[in-house]
Amino acid sequence: MYYNEISGVKVSALGMGNMRLPKIDGQGEKIDWEKAREIIDYAMSHGINYYDTAYRYHGGESERFIGEALKKYPRDSFLLASKFPGHMMEKKENGVMRFTSMLAGRPDTTVDALFHEQLEKCQVDYFDFYLLHNICENSLVFYNDPEIRIVDYVLKQKELGRIRHLGFSSHAVSAATIDEFLTRHPGVFEFVQIQLNYLDWKLQDAKSKVETIAKHGLKIVVMEGVRGGRLASLPEAQEARLRAARKEDSAARWALRWLQGIPEVAVVLSGMSTMDQIIENTETFREHNPVSEAEKALLTEVAESMLSWVPCTACRYCTEGCPMELEIPKIIAAYNGVKNGDHMAWYNPAEKGTSMDPARCAGCGSCRAICPQHIDIPEIMREFTEMMRNRK
């Protein structure tokens, strides 16, 4: 494992994301603790020291799991990062906060109570890295609220030693939103976590976001480096091009090596849900080996061929509130397959079950409101249904 730095702290170039841990079949987001522990133990024994979680991951179980999994290790042997879910909260009165979106229905709380709940669940006295979750166009109202004063609160916790280093994550549409927030709070944040991969370099203008963060002199923590697995399993024609150029590398390794070539990147998070994934990824980050200029050009061509894809990362935010219990990310993957003419071109929802039928979409829009990629999911469901009706 090679290492980089954030504010003088030695961080593993590969970080363990805890949003896509192995799950128990048929039990929603419930973590398979035995399999997940095996992954964490492998990560610890192979040099990974950065562990990322958040309040809502795995329905709130992720923080509790990672706290339990890491407690047997010396506290100074790992770096723990979690996030304040302001993008899913709104102000009531007298300092009380109401949960919204996928967290709607949970008991009201306060900023202080929630933060201490996170410390307790993670079984730590402090967070090495703490982030404001998803600074974006829709969440700025909460994060900039002069009564909530969330930035003042986390700065106070840093002063008290409960937070070592501050950052924020962002799924903002525009780099200008990130720039605005950093300019509003000069000197407060030390890193920014963004969605970054060779497809989104153009598709979501990640290039401008990297340049904006670099302008402020900050490091980057990467999320969605392989787009929730989408860049680990490419259309066959594109897989063949990569194999011809470098037969020993998987599609996922190509994507991760591309990230190694961006100087501002300190940590690349990967939500590794199988032992095969963590074994391959730790080998990829055993040494710094970024793609060459020729390889970068090839990946640019591969990305160009996929720019018509719906940019779903399978984060599953949309599924938690779907009244029809649709497997939305899987349906979108099938839609992308049909649109791009690969092996899923004759997708038949009748063979997949009702959860895979886009025609069952109620069109309520709850998924669209929460999607970090800003996908008009009801419209995709409508279009996919129409495509299948007309395919004969």
mmCIF file of C-alpha atoms in Angstrom:
data_model
loop_
_atom_site.group_PDB
_atom_site.id
_atom_site.type_symbol
_atom_site.label_atom_id
_atom_site.label_comp_id
_atom_site.label_asym_id
_atom_site.label_seq_id
_atom_site.Cartn_x
_atom_site.Cartn_y
_atom_site.Cartn_z
ATOM 1 C CA MET A 1 0.000 0.000 0.000
ATOM 2 C CA TYR A 2 1.311 3.446 -0.823
ATOM 3 C CA TYR A 3 0.294 6.521 1.127
ATOM 4 C CA ASN A 4 -0.515 10.192 0.631
ATOM 5 C CA GLU A 5 -1.237 13.046 3.037
ATOM 6 C CA ILE A 6 -4.148 15.189 4.139
ATOM 7 C CA SER A 7 -3.075 18.052 6.403
ATOM 8 C CA GLY A 8 0.077 16.165 7.325
ATOM 9 C CA VAL A 9 -1.774 12.957 8.168
ATOM 10 C CA LYS A 10 -0.552 9.793 6.418
ATOM 11 C CA VAL A 11 -3.544 8.280 4.619
ATOM 12 C CA SER A 12 -3.716 5.064 2.617
ATOM 13 C CA ALA A 13 -4.227 5.729 -1.089
ATOM 14 C CA LEU A 14 -7.049 3.173 -0.993
ATOM 15 C CA GLY A 15 -9.783 3.778 1.564
ATOM 16 C CA MET A 16 -12.493 1.400 2.744
ATOM 17 C CA GLY A 17 -15.972 2.696 1.949
ATOM 18 C CA ASN A 18 -18.737 1.299 4.142
ATOM 19 C CA MET A 19 -21.842 2.009 2.077
ATOM 20 C CA ARG A 20 -21.742 -1.232 0.077
ATOM 21 C CA LEU A 21 -20.829 -3.865 2.646
ATOM 22 C CA PRO A 22 -21.961 -7.465 2.046
ATOM 23 C CA LYS A 23 -25.639 -7.881 2.883
ATOM 24 C CA ILE A 24 -27.877 -10.704 4.026
ATOM 25 C CA ASP A 25 -30.010 -11.901 1.143
ATOM 26 C CA GLY A 26 -33.634 -10.879 1.371
ATOM 27 C CA GLN A 27 -33.105 -8.496 4.301
ATOM 28 C CA GLY A 28 -32.686 -5.179 2.549
ATOM 29 C CA GLU A 29 -29.665 -3.202 3.705
ATOM 30 C CA LYS A 30 -28.891 -5.477 6.667
ATOM 31 C CA ILE A 31 -25.142 -6.130 6.831
ATOM 32 C CA ASP A 32 -23.720 -9.632 6.840
ATOM 33 C CA TRP A 33 -21.431 -8.946 9.790
ATOM 34 C CA GLU A 34 -19.361 -12.100 9.428
ATOM 35 C CA LYS A 35 -18.459 -11.453 5.789
ATOM 36 C CA ALA A 36 -18.010 -7.734 6.391
ATOM 37 C CA ARG A 37 -15.644 -8.338 9.338
ATOM 38 C CA GLU A 38 -13.496 -10.535 7.107
ATOM 39 C CA ILE A 39 -13.157 -7.664 4.643
ATOM 40 C CA ILE A 40 -12.264 -5.141 7.362
ATOM 41 C CA ASP A 41 -9.667 -7.484 8.860
ATOM 42 C CA TYR A 42 -8.107 -7.974 5.431
ATOM 43 C CA ALA A 43 -8.053 -4.203 4.908
ATOM 44 C CA MET A 44 -6.330 -3.622 8.240
ATOM 45 C CA SER A 45 -3.732 -6.316 7.577
ATOM 46 C CA HIS A 46 -2.948 -4.921 4.123
ATOM 47 C CA GLY A 47 -2.292 -1.308 4.988
ATOM 48 C CA ILE A 48 -5.657 0.394 4.599
ATOM 49 C CA ASN A 49 -6.010 2.941 7.379
ATOM 50 C CA TYR A 50 -8.857 5.161 6.088
ATOM 51 C CA TYR A 51 -12.441 4.009 6.859
ATOM 52 C CA ASP A 52 -15.401 6.033 5.623
ATOM 53 C CA THR A 53 -18.983 5.759 6.844
ATOM 54 C CA ALA A 54 -22.043 8.005 7.269
ATOM 55 C CA TYR A 55 -25.160 8.355 9.395
ATOM 56 C CA ARG A 56 -27.558 6.778 6.881
ATOM 57 C CA TYR A 57 -25.419 4.063 5.244
ATOM 58 C CA HIS A 58 -27.046 0.621 5.422
ATOM 59 C CA GLY A 59 -30.092 2.144 7.051
ATOM 60 C CA GLY A 60 -27.951 3.507 9.888
ATOM 61 C CA GLU A 61 -26.176 0.195 10.599
ATOM 62 C CA SER A 62 -22.870 1.071 8.927
ATOM 63 C CA GLU A 63 -21.575 3.304 11.737
ATOM 64 C CA ARG A 64 -22.457 0.696 14.332
ATOM 65 C CA PHE A 65 -20.788 -2.068 12.330
ATOM 66 C CA ILE A 66 -17.542 -0.240 11.641
ATOM 67 C CA GLY A 67 -17.269 0.837 15.273
ATOM 68 C CA GLU A 68 -17.591 -2.775 16.390
ATOM 69 C CA ALA A 69 -15.274 -4.110 13.679
ATOM 70 C CA LEU A 70 -12.465 -1.661 14.445
ATOM 71 C CA LYS A 71 -12.627 -1.568 18.234
ATOM 72 C CA LYS A 72 -10.203 -4.511 18.615
ATOM 73 C CA TYR A 73 -7.483 -2.482 16.892
ATOM 74 C CA PRO A 74 -5.415 0.271 18.549
ATOM 75 C CA ARG A 75 -7.168 3.602 18.064
ATOM 76 C CA ASP A 76 -4.131 5.152 16.405
ATOM 77 C CA SER A 77 -3.939 2.353 13.808
ATOM 78 C CA PHE A 78 -6.954 3.544 11.810
ATOM 79 C CA LEU A 79 -8.511 6.792 10.607
ATOM 80 C CA LEU A 80 -12.288 7.001 10.886
ATOM 81 C CA ALA A 81 -14.430 9.352 8.829
ATOM 82 C CA SER A 82 -18.165 9.958 9.178
ATOM 83 C CA LYS A 83 -20.622 12.586 7.995
ATOM 84 C CA PHE A 84 -23.329 14.894 9.314
ATOM 85 C CA PRO A 85 -26.545 14.304 7.273
ATOM 86 C CA GLY A 86 -27.620 17.911 6.823
ATOM 87 C CA HIS A 87 -28.757 17.181 3.276
ATOM 88 C CA MET A 88 -31.574 15.125 4.814
ATOM 89 C CA MET A 89 -32.578 17.487 7.611
ATOM 90 C CA GLU A 90 -34.554 20.659 8.115
ATOM 91 C CA LYS A 91 -35.001 23.085 10.980
ATOM 92 C CA LYS A 92 -38.080 22.993 13.194
ATOM 93 C CA GLU A 93 -37.749 25.308 16.200
ATOM 94 C CA ASN A 94 -35.734 25.759 19.394
ATOM 95 C CA GLY A 95 -32.734 23.954 17.904
ATOM 96 C CA VAL A 96 -34.724 20.838 17.002
ATOM 97 C CA MET A 97 -34.141 19.213 13.612
ATOM 98 C CA ARG A 98 -36.529 17.104 11.544
ATOM 99 C CA PHE A 99 -35.278 14.347 9.255
ATOM 100 C CA THR A 100 -36.372 14.426 5.632
ATOM 101 C CA SER A 101 -36.081 12.298 2.513
ATOM 102 C CA MET A 102 -34.879 8.745 3.242
ATOM 103 C CA LEU A 103 -34.441 9.577 6.926
ATOM 104 C CA ALA A 104 -38.007 10.890 7.246
ATOM 105 C CA GLY A 105 -39.896 9.394 10.152
ATOM 106 C CA ARG A 106 -36.962 9.084 12.510
ATOM 107 C CA PRO A 107 -37.350 10.932 15.819
ATOM 108 C CA ASP A 108 -36.522 14.630 15.830
ATOM 109 C CA THR A 109 -33.096 15.474 17.187
ATOM 110 C CA THR A 110 -30.586 18.275 17.645
ATOM 111 C CA VAL A 111 -27.231 18.807 15.960
ATOM 112 C CA ASP A 112 -25.411 18.036 19.205
ATOM 113 C CA ALA A 113 -27.445 14.915 19.992
ATOM 114 C CA LEU A 114 -26.915 13.517 16.510
ATOM 115 C CA PHE A 115 -23.164 14.103 16.570
ATOM 116 C CA HIS A 116 -22.800 12.385 19.938
ATOM 117 C CA GLU A 117 -24.997 9.536 18.727
ATOM 118 C CA GLN A 118 -22.500 9.011 15.919
ATOM 119 C CA LEU A 119 -19.557 8.934 18.318
ATOM 120 C CA GLU A 120 -21.373 6.400 20.467
ATOM 121 C CA LYS A 121 -22.318 4.158 17.547
ATOM 122 C CA CYS A 122 -18.754 4.210 16.243
ATOM 123 C CA GLN A 123 -17.395 3.569 19.763
ATOM 124 C CA VAL A 124 -14.819 6.361 19.520
ATOM 125 C CA ASP A 125 -14.066 9.569 21.394
ATOM 126 C CA TYR A 126 -13.230 11.480 18.222
ATOM 127 C CA PHE A 127 -13.456 11.324 14.442
ATOM 128 C CA ASP A 128 -10.201 11.635 12.557
ATOM 129 C CA PHE A 129 -12.096 13.117 9.617
ATOM 130 C CA TYR A 130 -15.596 14.539 9.774
ATOM 131 C CA LEU A 131 -17.609 15.735 6.808
ATOM 132 C CA LEU A 132 -20.729 17.718 6.116
ATOM 133 C CA HIS A 133 -22.642 15.290 3.912
ATOM 134 C CA ASN A 134 -23.441 16.383 0.355
ATOM 135 C CA ILE A 135 -22.989 20.100 -0.006
ATOM 136 C CA CYS A 136 -25.100 20.689 -3.099
ATOM 137 C CA GLU A 137 -27.547 23.136 -4.572
ATOM 138 C CA ASN A 138 -30.451 21.674 -2.575
ATOM 139 C CA SER A 139 -28.682 21.446 0.800
ATOM 140 C CA LEU A 140 -27.131 24.917 0.968
ATOM 141 C CA VAL A 141 -30.231 26.295 2.704
ATOM 142 C CA PHE A 142 -29.573 24.015 5.664
ATOM 143 C CA TYR A 143 -25.796 24.278 5.743
ATOM 144 C CA ASN A 144 -25.833 28.087 5.436
ATOM 145 C CA ASP A 145 -28.676 28.661 7.910
ATOM 146 C CA PRO A 146 -27.584 31.423 10.354
ATOM 147 C CA GLU A 147 -29.533 29.865 13.230
ATOM 148 C CA ILE A 148 -28.327 26.286 12.803
ATOM 149 C CA ARG A 149 -24.702 27.420 12.387
ATOM 150 C CA ILE A 150 -23.498 23.930 11.589
ATOM 151 C CA VAL A 151 -20.015 25.097 10.571
ATOM 152 C CA ASP A 152 -19.575 26.855 13.902
ATOM 153 C CA TYR A 153 -20.695 23.673 15.655
ATOM 154 C CA VAL A 154 -18.189 21.371 13.948
ATOM 155 C CA LEU A 155 -15.419 23.920 14.482
ATOM 156 C CA LYS A 156 -16.261 23.872 18.204
ATOM 157 C CA GLN A 157 -16.056 20.061 18.216
ATOM 158 C CA LYS A 158 -12.686 20.318 16.512
ATOM 159 C CA GLU A 159 -11.542 22.719 19.210
ATOM 160 C CA LEU A 160 -12.706 20.211 21.845
ATOM 161 C CA GLY A 161 -10.747 17.406 20.166
ATOM 162 C CA ARG A 162 -13.780 15.407 18.999
ATOM 163 C CA ILE A 163 -12.939 16.126 15.362
ATOM 164 C CA ARG A 164 -9.369 16.148 14.058
ATOM 165 C CA HIS A 165 -9.900 17.269 10.445
ATOM 166 C CA LEU A 166 -12.882 18.823 8.652
ATOM 167 C CA GLY A 167 -14.155 18.333 5.129
ATOM 168 C CA PHE A 168 -17.344 17.941 3.161
ATOM 169 C CA SER A 169 -18.686 15.673 0.460
ATOM 170 C CA SER A 170 -20.507 16.972 -2.577
ATOM 171 C CA HIS A 171 -22.741 15.750 -5.372
ATOM 172 C CA ALA A 172 -23.232 19.314 -6.583
ATOM 173 C CA VAL A 173 -24.250 19.789 -10.188
ATOM 174 C CA SER A 174 -21.892 22.719 -10.609
ATOM 175 C CA ALA A 175 -18.324 23.322 -9.467
ATOM 176 C CA ALA A 176 -19.487 26.854 -8.653
ATOM 177 C CA THR A 177 -21.464 25.482 -5.692
ATOM 178 C CA ILE A 178 -18.308 23.951 -4.223
ATOM 179 C CA ASP A 179 -16.402 27.162 -4.887
ATOM 180 C CA GLU A 180 -19.107 29.248 -3.208
ATOM 181 C CA PHE A 181 -19.086 27.131 -0.053
ATOM 182 C CA LEU A 182 -15.303 27.089 0.243
ATOM 183 C CA THR A 183 -15.133 30.843 -0.355
ATOM 184 C CA ARG A 184 -17.810 31.429 2.285
ATOM 185 C CA HIS A 185 -15.768 29.454 4.837
ATOM 186 C CA PRO A 186 -12.096 30.219 4.150
ATOM 187 C CA GLY A 187 -9.579 28.079 6.005
ATOM 188 C CA VAL A 188 -12.226 25.827 7.574
ATOM 189 C CA PHE A 189 -12.118 22.742 5.370
ATOM 190 C CA GLU A 190 -9.079 20.588 4.629
ATOM 191 C CA PHE A 191 -10.418 18.229 1.966
ATOM 192 C CA VAL A 192 -13.430 17.642 -0.273
ATOM 193 C CA GLN A 193 -14.968 14.292 -1.191
ATOM 194 C CA ILE A 194 -16.375 14.178 -4.714
ATOM 195 C CA GLN A 195 -17.562 11.694 -7.299
ATOM 196 C CA LEU A 196 -14.644 11.238 -9.649
ATOM 197 C CA ASN A 197 -13.906 8.753 -12.416
ATOM 198 C CA TYR A 198 -12.907 8.818 -16.062
ATOM 199 C CA LEU A 199 -16.545 8.809 -17.239
ATOM 200 C CA ASP A 200 -17.679 11.668 -14.992
ATOM 201 C CA TRP A 201 -14.608 13.711 -15.937
ATOM 202 C CA LYS A 202 -16.806 14.944 -18.795
ATOM 203 C CA LEU A 203 -20.280 13.551 -18.070
ATOM 204 C CA GLN A 204 -20.627 15.461 -14.773
ATOM 205 C CA ASP A 205 -17.824 17.971 -15.362
ATOM 206 C CA ALA A 206 -15.700 16.480 -12.574
ATOM 207 C CA LYS A 207 -12.729 18.152 -14.254
ATOM 208 C CA SER A 208 -14.018 21.586 -13.197
ATOM 209 C CA LYS A 209 -14.650 20.341 -9.664
ATOM 210 C CA VAL A 210 -11.072 19.056 -9.371
ATOM 211 C CA GLU A 211 -9.746 22.379 -10.662
ATOM 212 C CA THR A 212 -11.927 24.296 -8.186
ATOM 213 C CA ILE A 213 -10.756 22.246 -5.211
ATOM 214 C CA ALA A 214 -7.142 22.571 -6.354
ATOM 215 C CA LYS A 215 -7.587 26.348 -6.568
ATOM 216 C CA HIS A 216 -8.396 26.346 -2.857
ATOM 217 C CA GLY A 217 -5.315 24.225 -2.125
ATOM 218 C CA LEU A 218 -7.253 21.232 -0.800
ATOM 219 C CA LYS A 219 -6.933 17.486 -1.233
ATOM 220 C CA ILE A 220 -9.594 15.211 -2.696
ATOM 221 C CA VAL A 221 -11.157 12.040 -1.339
ATOM 222 C CA VAL A 222 -12.724 10.122 -4.202
ATOM 223 C CA MET A 223 -16.103 8.410 -4.125
ATOM 224 C CA GLU A 224 -17.605 6.400 -6.993
ATOM 225 C CA GLY A 225 -14.223 5.722 -8.574
ATOM 226 C CA VAL A 226 -15.743 2.817 -10.487
ATOM 227 C CA ARG A 227 -19.276 4.287 -10.467
ATOM 228 C CA GLY A 228 -20.829 1.737 -8.154
ATOM 229 C CA GLY A 229 -19.334 -1.070 -10.251
ATOM 230 C CA ARG A 230 -20.467 0.297 -13.622
ATOM 231 C CA LEU A 231 -16.870 0.865 -14.735
ATOM 232 C CA ALA A 232 -15.883 -2.582 -13.483
ATOM 233 C CA SER A 233 -18.165 -4.275 -15.990
ATOM 234 C CA LEU A 234 -18.098 -2.548 -19.360
ATOM 235 C CA PRO A 235 -19.816 -3.456 -22.627
ATOM 236 C CA GLU A 236 -17.914 -6.322 -24.233
ATOM 237 C CA ALA A 237 -16.504 -4.210 -27.066
ATOM 238 C CA GLN A 238 -14.931 -1.782 -24.609
ATOM 239 C CA GLU A 239 -13.679 -4.571 -22.316
ATOM 240 C CA ALA A 240 -11.950 -6.086 -25.344
ATOM 241 C CA ARG A 241 -10.168 -2.808 -26.124
ATOM 242 C CA LEU A 242 -8.799 -2.593 -22.601
ATOM 243 C CA ARG A 243 -7.727 -6.254 -22.566
ATOM 244 C CA ALA A 244 -5.896 -5.783 -25.861
ATOM 245 C CA ALA A 245 -3.958 -2.853 -24.411
ATOM 246 C CA ARG A 246 -3.187 -4.386 -21.015
ATOM 247 C CA LYS A 247 -4.404 -7.957 -20.734
ATOM 248 C CA GLU A 248 -3.469 -8.379 -17.062
ATOM 249 C CA ASP A 249 -5.711 -5.541 -15.848
ATOM 250 C CA SER A 250 -9.437 -5.741 -15.166
ATOM 251 C CA ALA A 251 -11.746 -2.863 -16.101
ATOM 252 C CA ALA A 252 -11.882 -1.867 -12.426
ATOM 253 C CA ARG A 253 -8.091 -1.671 -12.233
ATOM 254 C CA TRP A 254 -8.020 0.591 -15.273
ATOM 255 C CA ALA A 255 -10.469 2.956 -13.551
ATOM 256 C CA LEU A 256 -8.485 3.015 -10.305
ATOM 257 C CA ARG A 257 -5.153 3.528 -12.045
ATOM 258 C CA TRP A 258 -6.685 6.499 -13.892
ATOM 259 C CA LEU A 259 -7.402 8.097 -10.510
ATOM 260 C CA GLN A 260 -3.800 7.588 -9.400
ATOM 261 C CA GLY A 261 -2.748 10.110 -12.032
ATOM 262 C CA ILE A 262 -4.606 13.068 -10.465
ATOM 263 C CA PRO A 263 -2.214 14.889 -8.078
ATOM 264 C CA GLU A 264 -4.939 16.289 -5.811
ATOM 265 C CA VAL A 265 -6.337 12.833 -4.999
ATOM 266 C CA ALA A 266 -5.285 11.649 -1.538
ATOM 267 C CA VAL A 267 -7.673 8.725 -0.957
ATOM 268 C CA VAL A 268 -9.740 6.639 -3.349
ATOM 269 C CA LEU A 269 -12.683 5.095 -1.530
ATOM 270 C CA SER A 270 -13.983 1.743 -2.680
ATOM 271 C CA GLY A 271 -17.125 0.102 -1.335
ATOM 272 C CA MET A 272 -15.710 -3.406 -1.426
ATOM 273 C CA SER A 273 -18.387 -5.997 -0.769
ATOM 274 C CA THR A 274 -16.464 -9.199 -1.581
ATOM 275 C CA MET A 275 -13.062 -10.608 -0.740
ATOM 276 C CA ASP A 276 -12.190 -10.764 -4.442
ATOM 277 C CA GLN A 277 -12.721 -7.031 -4.720
ATOM 278 C CA ILE A 278 -10.568 -6.061 -1.772
ATOM 279 C CA ILE A 279 -7.786 -8.463 -2.785
ATOM 280 C CA GLU A 280 -7.642 -6.982 -6.295
ATOM 281 C CA ASN A 281 -7.912 -3.388 -5.113
ATOM 282 C CA THR A 282 -5.183 -3.639 -2.494
ATOM 283 C CA GLU A 283 -2.925 -5.113 -5.159
ATOM 284 C CA THR A 284 -3.789 -2.186 -7.461
ATOM 285 C CA PHE A 285 -2.714 0.261 -4.750
ATOM 286 C CA ARG A 286 0.352 -1.666 -3.695
ATOM 287 C CA GLU A 287 2.360 0.883 -5.635
ATOM 288 C CA HIS A 288 1.743 4.126 -7.473
ATOM 289 C CA ASN A 289 1.206 3.101 -11.105
ATOM 290 C CA PRO A 290 -1.013 5.627 -12.924
ATOM 291 C CA VAL A 291 -2.118 5.163 -16.513
ATOM 292 C CA SER A 292 0.204 6.411 -19.234
ATOM 293 C CA GLU A 293 -0.801 9.183 -21.620
ATOM 294 C CA ALA A 294 -1.682 6.588 -24.254
ATOM 295 C CA GLU A 295 -3.780 4.626 -21.761
ATOM 296 C CA LYS A 296 -5.498 7.814 -20.624
ATOM 297 C CA ALA A 297 -6.404 8.565 -24.244
ATOM 298 C CA LEU A 298 -7.868 5.074 -24.606
ATOM 299 C CA LEU A 299 -10.024 5.552 -21.489
ATOM 300 C CA THR A 300 -11.212 8.875 -22.890
ATOM 301 C CA GLU A 301 -12.392 7.037 -26.007
ATOM 302 C CA VAL A 302 -14.113 4.398 -23.867
ATOM 303 C CA ALA A 303 -15.835 7.152 -21.878
ATOM 304 C CA GLU A 304 -16.990 8.901 -25.051
ATOM 305 C CA SER A 305 -18.746 5.707 -26.109
ATOM 306 C CA MET A 306 -20.703 5.679 -22.822
ATOM 307 C CA LEU A 307 -21.796 9.295 -22.558
ATOM 308 C CA SER A 308 -25.351 8.353 -23.499
ATOM 309 C CA TRP A 309 -25.655 6.182 -20.371
ATOM 310 C CA VAL A 310 -27.964 7.210 -17.565
ATOM 311 C CA PRO A 311 -25.364 8.050 -14.873
ATOM 312 C CA CYS A 312 -26.665 5.775 -12.096
ATOM 313 C CA THR A 313 -24.095 4.691 -9.496
ATOM 314 C CA ALA A 314 -26.354 2.164 -7.717
ATOM 315 C CA CYS A 315 -26.144 4.093 -4.433
ATOM 316 C CA ARG A 316 -29.713 2.866 -3.779
ATOM 317 C CA TYR A 317 -30.904 6.135 -2.228
ATOM 318 C CA CYS A 318 -33.892 5.859 -4.575
ATOM 319 C CA THR A 319 -34.958 2.392 -3.456
ATOM 320 C CA GLU A 320 -35.404 3.209 0.227
ATOM 321 C CA GLY A 321 -38.494 5.312 -0.346
ATOM 322 C CA CYS A 322 -39.953 3.679 -3.446
ATOM 323 C CA PRO A 323 -43.623 2.830 -2.708
ATOM 324 C CA MET A 324 -43.531 0.088 -5.374
ATOM 325 C CA GLU A 325 -40.290 -1.416 -3.996
ATOM 326 C CA LEU A 326 -38.672 -1.320 -7.421
ATOM 327 C CA GLU A 327 -35.022 -2.303 -7.908
ATOM 328 C CA ILE A 328 -34.389 1.015 -9.621
ATOM 329 C CA PRO A 329 -30.589 0.754 -10.104
ATOM 330 C CA LYS A 330 -30.960 -2.691 -11.686
ATOM 331 C CA ILE A 331 -33.730 -1.451 -13.978
ATOM 332 C CA ILE A 332 -31.546 1.486 -15.049
ATOM 333 C CA ALA A 333 -28.652 -0.911 -15.722
ATOM 334 C CA ALA A 334 -30.992 -2.890 -17.973
ATOM 335 C CA TYR A 335 -32.160 0.327 -19.631
ATOM 336 C CA ASN A 336 -28.548 1.297 -20.355
ATOM 337 C CA GLY A 337 -27.998 -2.153 -21.811
ATOM 338 C CA VAL A 338 -30.979 -1.893 -24.116
ATOM 339 C CA LYS A 339 -30.032 1.632 -25.210
ATOM 340 C CA ASN A 340 -26.459 0.604 -25.963
ATOM 341 C CA GLY A 341 -27.213 -2.706 -27.630
ATOM 342 C CA ASP A 342 -25.333 -5.088 -25.354
ATOM 343 C CA HIS A 343 -26.361 -8.502 -24.002
ATOM 344 C CA MET A 344 -29.393 -7.081 -22.138
ATOM 345 C CA ALA A 345 -31.034 -5.825 -25.325
ATOM 346 C CA TRP A 346 -33.940 -8.277 -24.984
ATOM 347 C CA TYR A 347 -34.618 -7.571 -21.343
ATOM 348 C CA ASN A 348 -37.900 -9.121 -20.199
ATOM 349 C CA PRO A 349 -39.210 -7.928 -16.805
ATOM 350 C CA ALA A 350 -41.729 -10.797 -16.732
ATOM 351 C CA GLU A 351 -38.786 -13.138 -16.199
ATOM 352 C CA LYS A 352 -37.217 -10.956 -13.495
ATOM 353 C CA GLY A 353 -40.110 -10.371 -11.108
ATOM 354 C CA THR A 354 -42.319 -7.398 -10.300
ATOM 355 C CA SER A 355 -39.507 -5.440 -8.620
ATOM 356 C CA MET A 356 -37.761 -5.278 -12.006
ATOM 357 C CA ASP A 357 -40.734 -3.998 -14.023
ATOM 358 C CA PRO A 358 -40.452 -0.280 -14.892
ATOM 359 C CA ALA A 359 -44.138 -0.228 -15.853
ATOM 360 C CA ARG A 360 -44.994 -0.462 -12.143
ATOM 361 C CA CYS A 361 -43.443 2.946 -11.412
ATOM 362 C CA ALA A 362 -46.014 5.139 -9.649
ATOM 363 C CA GLY A 363 -44.399 8.341 -10.923
ATOM 364 C CA CYS A 364 -44.426 9.864 -7.432
ATOM 365 C CA GLY A 365 -41.004 11.460 -7.888
ATOM 366 C CA SER A 366 -39.622 10.585 -4.433
ATOM 367 C CA CYS A 367 -36.657 8.913 -6.145
ATOM 368 C CA ARG A 368 -35.971 11.922 -8.352
ATOM 369 C CA ALA A 369 -35.913 14.253 -5.351
ATOM 370 C CA ILE A 370 -33.195 12.277 -3.551
ATOM 371 C CA CYS A 371 -31.013 11.061 -6.437
ATOM 372 C CA PRO A 372 -27.434 12.412 -6.014
ATOM 373 C CA GLN A 373 -27.002 12.144 -9.798
ATOM 374 C CA HIS A 374 -30.133 14.272 -10.424
ATOM 375 C CA ILE A 375 -31.648 11.586 -12.690
ATOM 376 C CA ASP A 376 -35.278 11.989 -13.728
ATOM 377 C CA ILE A 377 -36.029 8.401 -12.713
ATOM 378 C CA PRO A 378 -39.813 8.406 -13.396
ATOM 379 C CA GLU A 379 -39.093 9.583 -16.939
ATOM 380 C CA ILE A 380 -36.544 6.771 -17.410
ATOM 381 C CA MET A 381 -39.117 4.243 -16.166
ATOM 382 C CA ARG A 382 -41.704 5.651 -18.557
ATOM 383 C CA GLU A 383 -39.321 5.636 -21.503
ATOM 384 C CA PHE A 384 -38.077 2.110 -20.762
ATOM 385 C CA THR A 385 -41.650 0.836 -20.565
ATOM 386 C CA GLU A 386 -42.430 2.428 -23.920
ATOM 387 C CA MET A 387 -39.262 1.004 -25.474
ATOM 388 C CA MET A 388 -40.270 -2.517 -24.485
ATOM 389 C CA ARG A 389 -43.818 -2.063 -25.779
ATOM 390 C CA ASN A 390 -42.479 -0.991 -29.158
ATOM 391 C CA ARG A 391 -39.575 -3.395 -29.555
ATOM 392 C CA LYS A 392 -41.621 -5.950 -31.528
#
